Amino acid sequence: MITLAAESHSLTVSLYESYFRHSFAFWDIWMAFLESKGASLSGDQKAAWNALGATFNEECQSHLATLGLPHV
């Protein structure tokens, strides 16, 4: 039973790692949505959105760690 729980926790952490490793895809979709609505985003603005995504991820990971939940 303990091994199963450990394997389950390991799988959960692996899923989180996979999600956050690819989470910047959300910001790409968000920027494409903005552009589809007529917004014209410069390279600097796109870089700012990506920086916001990186900061958001760092804060989420920190909060998850504080709560003792799976994090990367």
mmCIF file of N, CA and C in Angstrom:
data_model
loop_
_atom_site.group_PDB
_atom_site.id
_atom_site.type_symbol
_atom_site.label_atom_id
_atom_site.label_comp_id
_atom_site.label_asym_id
_atom_site.label_seq_id
_atom_site.Cartn_x
_atom_site.Cartn_y
_atom_site.Cartn_z
ATOM 1 N N MET A 1 0.823 -1.187 0.000
ATOM 2 C CA MET A 1 0.000 0.000 0.000
ATOM 3 C C MET A 1 0.868 1.254 0.000
ATOM 4 N N ILE A 2 1.933 1.277 0.764
ATOM 5 C CA ILE A 2 2.809 2.447 0.820
ATOM 6 C C ILE A 2 3.465 2.667 -0.540
ATOM 7 N N THR A 3 3.903 1.579 -1.165
ATOM 8 C CA THR A 3 4.531 1.695 -2.477
ATOM 9 C C THR A 3 3.554 2.271 -3.496
ATOM 10 N N LEU A 4 2.327 1.813 -3.449
ATOM 11 C CA LEU A 4 1.305 2.320 -4.367
ATOM 12 C C LEU A 4 1.090 3.813 -4.163
ATOM 13 N N ALA A 5 1.027 4.242 -2.898
ATOM 14 C CA ALA A 5 0.858 5.669 -2.610
ATOM 15 C C ALA A 5 2.057 6.453 -3.119
ATOM 16 N N ALA A 6 3.250 5.916 -2.922
ATOM 17 C CA ALA A 6 4.454 6.603 -3.392
ATOM 18 C C ALA A 6 4.443 6.688 -4.916
ATOM 19 N N GLU A 7 4.034 5.599 -5.577
ATOM 20 C CA GLU A 7 3.965 5.617 -7.039
ATOM 21 C C GLU A 7 2.915 6.618 -7.511
ATOM 22 N N SER A 8 1.802 6.685 -6.815
ATOM 23 C CA SER A 8 0.745 7.630 -7.162
ATOM 24 C C SER A 8 1.245 9.059 -7.024
ATOM 25 N N HIS A 9 1.958 9.345 -5.932
ATOM 26 C CA HIS A 9 2.512 10.688 -5.718
ATOM 27 C C HIS A 9 3.523 11.015 -6.810
ATOM 28 N N SER A 10 4.350 10.028 -7.156
ATOM 29 C CA SER A 10 5.347 10.220 -8.202
ATOM 30 C C SER A 10 4.675 10.527 -9.538
ATOM 31 N N LEU A 11 3.591 9.831 -9.838
ATOM 32 C CA LEU A 11 2.852 10.078 -11.077
ATOM 33 C C LEU A 11 2.260 11.482 -11.070
ATOM 34 N N THR A 12 1.720 11.900 -9.916
ATOM 35 C CA THR A 12 1.144 13.239 -9.807
ATOM 36 C C THR A 12 2.208 14.294 -10.049
ATOM 37 N N VAL A 13 3.381 14.126 -9.430
ATOM 38 C CA VAL A 13 4.476 15.079 -9.624
ATOM 39 C C VAL A 13 4.882 15.099 -11.088
ATOM 40 N N SER A 14 4.959 13.922 -11.712
ATOM 41 C CA SER A 14 5.326 13.836 -13.119
ATOM 42 C C SER A 14 4.326 14.584 -13.995
ATOM 43 N N LEU A 15 3.040 14.468 -13.683
ATOM 44 C CA LEU A 15 2.026 15.184 -14.457
ATOM 45 C C LEU A 15 2.171 16.687 -14.288
ATOM 46 N N TYR A 16 2.440 17.141 -13.055
ATOM 47 C CA TYR A 16 2.651 18.564 -12.820
ATOM 48 C C TYR A 16 3.879 19.062 -13.577
ATOM 49 N N GLU A 17 4.966 18.281 -13.527
ATOM 50 C CA GLU A 17 6.184 18.673 -14.235
ATOM 51 C C GLU A 17 5.907 18.817 -15.719
ATOM 52 N N SER A 18 5.199 17.857 -16.280
ATOM 53 C CA SER A 18 4.874 17.901 -17.700
ATOM 54 C C SER A 18 4.022 19.117 -18.023
ATOM 55 N N TYR A 19 3.019 19.386 -17.176
ATOM 56 C CA TYR A 19 2.145 20.527 -17.418
ATOM 57 C C TYR A 19 2.926 21.835 -17.376
ATOM 58 N N PHE A 20 3.717 22.024 -16.327
ATOM 59 C CA PHE A 20 4.399 23.300 -16.182
ATOM 60 C C PHE A 20 5.551 23.462 -17.158
ATOM 61 N N ARG A 21 6.102 22.348 -17.606
ATOM 62 C CA ARG A 21 7.148 22.439 -18.616
ATOM 63 C C ARG A 21 6.568 22.984 -19.917
ATOM 64 N N HIS A 22 5.284 22.706 -20.160
ATOM 65 C CA HIS A 22 4.640 23.128 -21.401
ATOM 66 C C HIS A 22 3.586 24.204 -21.175
ATOM 67 N N SER A 23 3.569 24.799 -19.993
ATOM 68 C CA SER A 23 2.508 25.744 -19.657
ATOM 69 C C SER A 23 2.592 27.046 -20.443
ATOM 70 N N PHE A 24 3.761 27.332 -21.026
ATOM 71 C CA PHE A 24 3.862 28.568 -21.783
ATOM 72 C C PHE A 24 3.013 28.517 -23.042
ATOM 73 N N ALA A 25 2.571 27.332 -23.421
ATOM 74 C CA ALA A 25 1.665 27.215 -24.563
ATOM 75 C C ALA A 25 0.398 28.023 -24.314
ATOM 76 N N PHE A 26 -0.023 28.116 -23.050
ATOM 77 C CA PHE A 26 -1.203 28.917 -22.737
ATOM 78 C C PHE A 26 -0.997 30.354 -23.177
ATOM 79 N N TRP A 27 0.161 30.904 -22.899
ATOM 80 C CA TRP A 27 0.402 32.311 -23.227
ATOM 81 C C TRP A 27 0.453 32.505 -24.734
ATOM 82 N N ASP A 28 0.941 31.497 -25.464
ATOM 83 C CA ASP A 28 0.915 31.572 -26.928
ATOM 84 C C ASP A 28 -0.525 31.600 -27.432
ATOM 85 N N ILE A 29 -1.365 30.769 -26.836
ATOM 86 C CA ILE A 29 -2.784 30.743 -27.219
ATOM 87 C C ILE A 29 -3.447 32.064 -26.852
ATOM 88 N N TRP A 30 -3.117 32.594 -25.674
ATOM 89 C CA TRP A 30 -3.687 33.869 -25.222
ATOM 90 C C TRP A 30 -3.306 34.998 -26.181
ATOM 91 N N MET A 31 -2.029 35.051 -26.576
ATOM 92 C CA MET A 31 -1.589 36.108 -27.488
ATOM 93 C C MET A 31 -2.257 35.954 -28.852
ATOM 94 N N ALA A 32 -2.419 34.715 -29.317
ATOM 95 C CA ALA A 32 -3.113 34.487 -30.591
ATOM 96 C C ALA A 32 -4.565 34.944 -30.491
ATOM 97 N N PHE A 33 -5.193 34.707 -29.339
ATOM 98 C CA PHE A 33 -6.564 35.165 -29.128
ATOM 99 C C PHE A 33 -6.628 36.690 -29.196
ATOM 100 N N LEU A 34 -5.716 37.354 -28.500
ATOM 101 C CA LEU A 34 -5.708 38.820 -28.524
ATOM 102 C C LEU A 34 -5.552 39.342 -29.947
ATOM 103 N N GLU A 35 -4.644 38.715 -30.699
ATOM 104 C CA GLU A 35 -4.426 39.144 -32.077
ATOM 105 C C GLU A 35 -5.649 38.856 -32.946
ATOM 106 N N SER A 36 -6.363 37.770 -32.652
ATOM 107 C CA SER A 36 -7.569 37.455 -33.428
ATOM 108 C C SER A 36 -8.678 38.472 -33.174
ATOM 109 N N LYS A 37 -8.577 39.184 -32.062
ATOM 110 C CA LYS A 37 -9.563 40.219 -31.725
ATOM 111 C C LYS A 37 -9.105 41.602 -32.171
ATOM 112 N N GLY A 38 -8.011 41.642 -32.940
ATOM 113 C CA GLY A 38 -7.566 42.902 -33.508
ATOM 114 C C GLY A 38 -6.390 43.556 -32.816
ATOM 115 N N ALA A 39 -5.908 42.973 -31.730
ATOM 116 C CA ALA A 39 -4.749 43.549 -31.040
ATOM 117 C C ALA A 39 -3.498 43.284 -31.872
ATOM 118 N N SER A 40 -2.637 44.268 -31.925
ATOM 119 C CA SER A 40 -1.362 44.115 -32.602
ATOM 120 C C SER A 40 -0.280 44.100 -31.527
ATOM 121 N N LEU A 41 0.309 42.931 -31.298
ATOM 122 C CA LEU A 41 1.302 42.795 -30.234
ATOM 123 C C LEU A 41 2.708 42.893 -30.807
ATOM 124 N N SER A 42 3.494 43.756 -30.215
ATOM 125 C CA SER A 42 4.891 43.890 -30.631
ATOM 126 C C SER A 42 5.709 42.757 -30.011
ATOM 127 N N GLY A 43 6.932 42.623 -30.449
ATOM 128 C CA GLY A 43 7.832 41.625 -29.870
ATOM 129 C C GLY A 43 8.041 41.856 -28.384
ATOM 130 N N ASP A 44 8.137 43.130 -27.988
ATOM 131 C CA ASP A 44 8.303 43.457 -26.566
ATOM 132 C C ASP A 44 7.074 43.056 -25.759
ATOM 133 N N GLN A 45 5.899 43.276 -26.330
ATOM 134 C CA GLN A 45 4.673 42.899 -25.623
ATOM 135 C C GLN A 45 4.561 41.382 -25.480
ATOM 136 N N LYS A 46 4.930 40.654 -26.529
ATOM 137 C CA LYS A 46 4.906 39.193 -26.447
ATOM 138 C C LYS A 46 5.904 38.702 -25.402
ATOM 139 N N ALA A 47 7.073 39.319 -25.371
ATOM 140 C CA ALA A 47 8.075 38.955 -24.362
ATOM 141 C C ALA A 47 7.554 39.246 -22.958
ATOM 142 N N ALA A 48 6.816 40.342 -22.807
ATOM 143 C CA ALA A 48 6.244 40.690 -21.502
ATOM 144 C C ALA A 48 5.203 39.659 -21.077
ATOM 145 N N TRP A 49 4.362 39.201 -22.003
ATOM 146 C CA TRP A 49 3.381 38.162 -21.670
ATOM 147 C C TRP A 49 4.089 36.881 -21.251
ATOM 148 N N ASN A 50 5.155 36.512 -21.963
ATOM 149 C CA ASN A 50 5.905 35.310 -21.601
ATOM 150 C C ASN A 50 6.583 35.467 -20.243
ATOM 151 N N ALA A 51 7.083 36.665 -19.946
ATOM 152 C CA ALA A 51 7.689 36.920 -18.633
ATOM 153 C C ALA A 51 6.636 36.814 -17.533
ATOM 154 N N LEU A 52 5.440 37.322 -17.809
ATOM 155 C CA LEU A 52 4.346 37.200 -16.845
ATOM 156 C C LEU A 52 4.037 35.728 -16.589
ATOM 157 N N GLY A 53 4.025 34.933 -17.647
ATOM 158 C CA GLY A 53 3.779 33.498 -17.502
ATOM 159 C C GLY A 53 4.841 32.820 -16.655
ATOM 160 N N ALA A 54 6.104 33.195 -16.855
ATOM 161 C CA ALA A 54 7.193 32.614 -16.062
ATOM 162 C C ALA A 54 7.053 32.999 -14.593
ATOM 163 N N THR A 55 6.730 34.259 -14.330
ATOM 164 C CA THR A 55 6.543 34.721 -12.951
ATOM 165 C C THR A 55 5.357 34.015 -12.304
ATOM 166 N N PHE A 56 4.271 33.877 -13.048
ATOM 167 C CA PHE A 56 3.083 33.186 -12.541
ATOM 168 C C PHE A 56 3.430 31.749 -12.159
ATOM 169 N N ASN A 57 4.176 31.070 -13.019
ATOM 170 C CA ASN A 57 4.578 29.696 -12.751
ATOM 171 C C ASN A 57 5.436 29.618 -11.489
ATOM 172 N N GLU A 58 6.395 30.521 -11.340
ATOM 173 C CA GLU A 58 7.258 30.524 -10.156
ATOM 174 C C GLU A 58 6.439 30.716 -8.883
ATOM 175 N N GLU A 59 5.493 31.636 -8.918
ATOM 176 C CA GLU A 59 4.652 31.888 -7.742
ATOM 177 C C GLU A 59 3.782 30.674 -7.423
ATOM 178 N N CYS A 60 3.225 30.056 -8.458
ATOM 179 C CA CYS A 60 2.399 28.860 -8.241
ATOM 180 C C CYS A 60 3.224 27.734 -7.634
ATOM 181 N N GLN A 61 4.422 27.516 -8.165
ATOM 182 C CA GLN A 61 5.279 26.452 -7.645
ATOM 183 C C GLN A 61 5.652 26.708 -6.189
ATOM 184 N N SER A 62 5.939 27.949 -5.860
ATOM 185 C CA SER A 62 6.279 28.318 -4.485
ATOM 186 C C SER A 62 5.100 28.055 -3.551
ATOM 187 N N HIS A 63 3.918 28.431 -3.989
ATOM 188 C CA HIS A 63 2.717 28.233 -3.175
ATOM 189 C C HIS A 63 2.433 26.740 -2.984
ATOM 190 N N LEU A 64 2.564 25.961 -4.055
ATOM 191 C CA LEU A 64 2.358 24.518 -3.949
ATOM 192 C C LEU A 64 3.349 23.898 -2.972
ATOM 193 N N ALA A 65 4.612 24.333 -3.035
ATOM 194 C CA ALA A 65 5.632 23.814 -2.123
ATOM 195 C C ALA A 65 5.290 24.155 -0.680
ATOM 196 N N THR A 66 4.836 25.379 -0.440
ATOM 197 C CA THR A 66 4.455 25.809 0.908
ATOM 198 C C THR A 66 3.325 24.948 1.456
ATOM 199 N N LEU A 67 2.402 24.558 0.592
ATOM 200 C CA LEU A 67 1.270 23.731 1.008
ATOM 201 C C LEU A 67 1.614 22.244 1.086
ATOM 202 N N GLY A 68 2.830 21.903 0.682
ATOM 203 C CA GLY A 68 3.231 20.501 0.697
ATOM 204 C C GLY A 68 2.616 19.690 -0.421
ATOM 205 N N LEU A 69 2.208 20.363 -1.476
ATOM 206 C CA LEU A 69 1.601 19.696 -2.628
ATOM 207 C C LEU A 69 2.655 19.448 -3.698
ATOM 208 N N PRO A 70 2.382 18.553 -4.640
ATOM 209 C CA PRO A 70 3.352 18.283 -5.706
ATOM 210 C C PRO A 70 3.690 19.558 -6.473
ATOM 211 N N HIS A 71 4.959 19.734 -6.705
ATOM 212 C CA HIS A 71 5.435 20.906 -7.435
ATOM 213 C C HIS A 71 6.712 20.536 -8.165
ATOM 214 N N VAL A 72 7.155 21.404 -9.045
ATOM 215 C CA VAL A 72 8.353 21.149 -9.836
ATOM 216 C C VAL A 72 9.517 21.880 -9.226
#
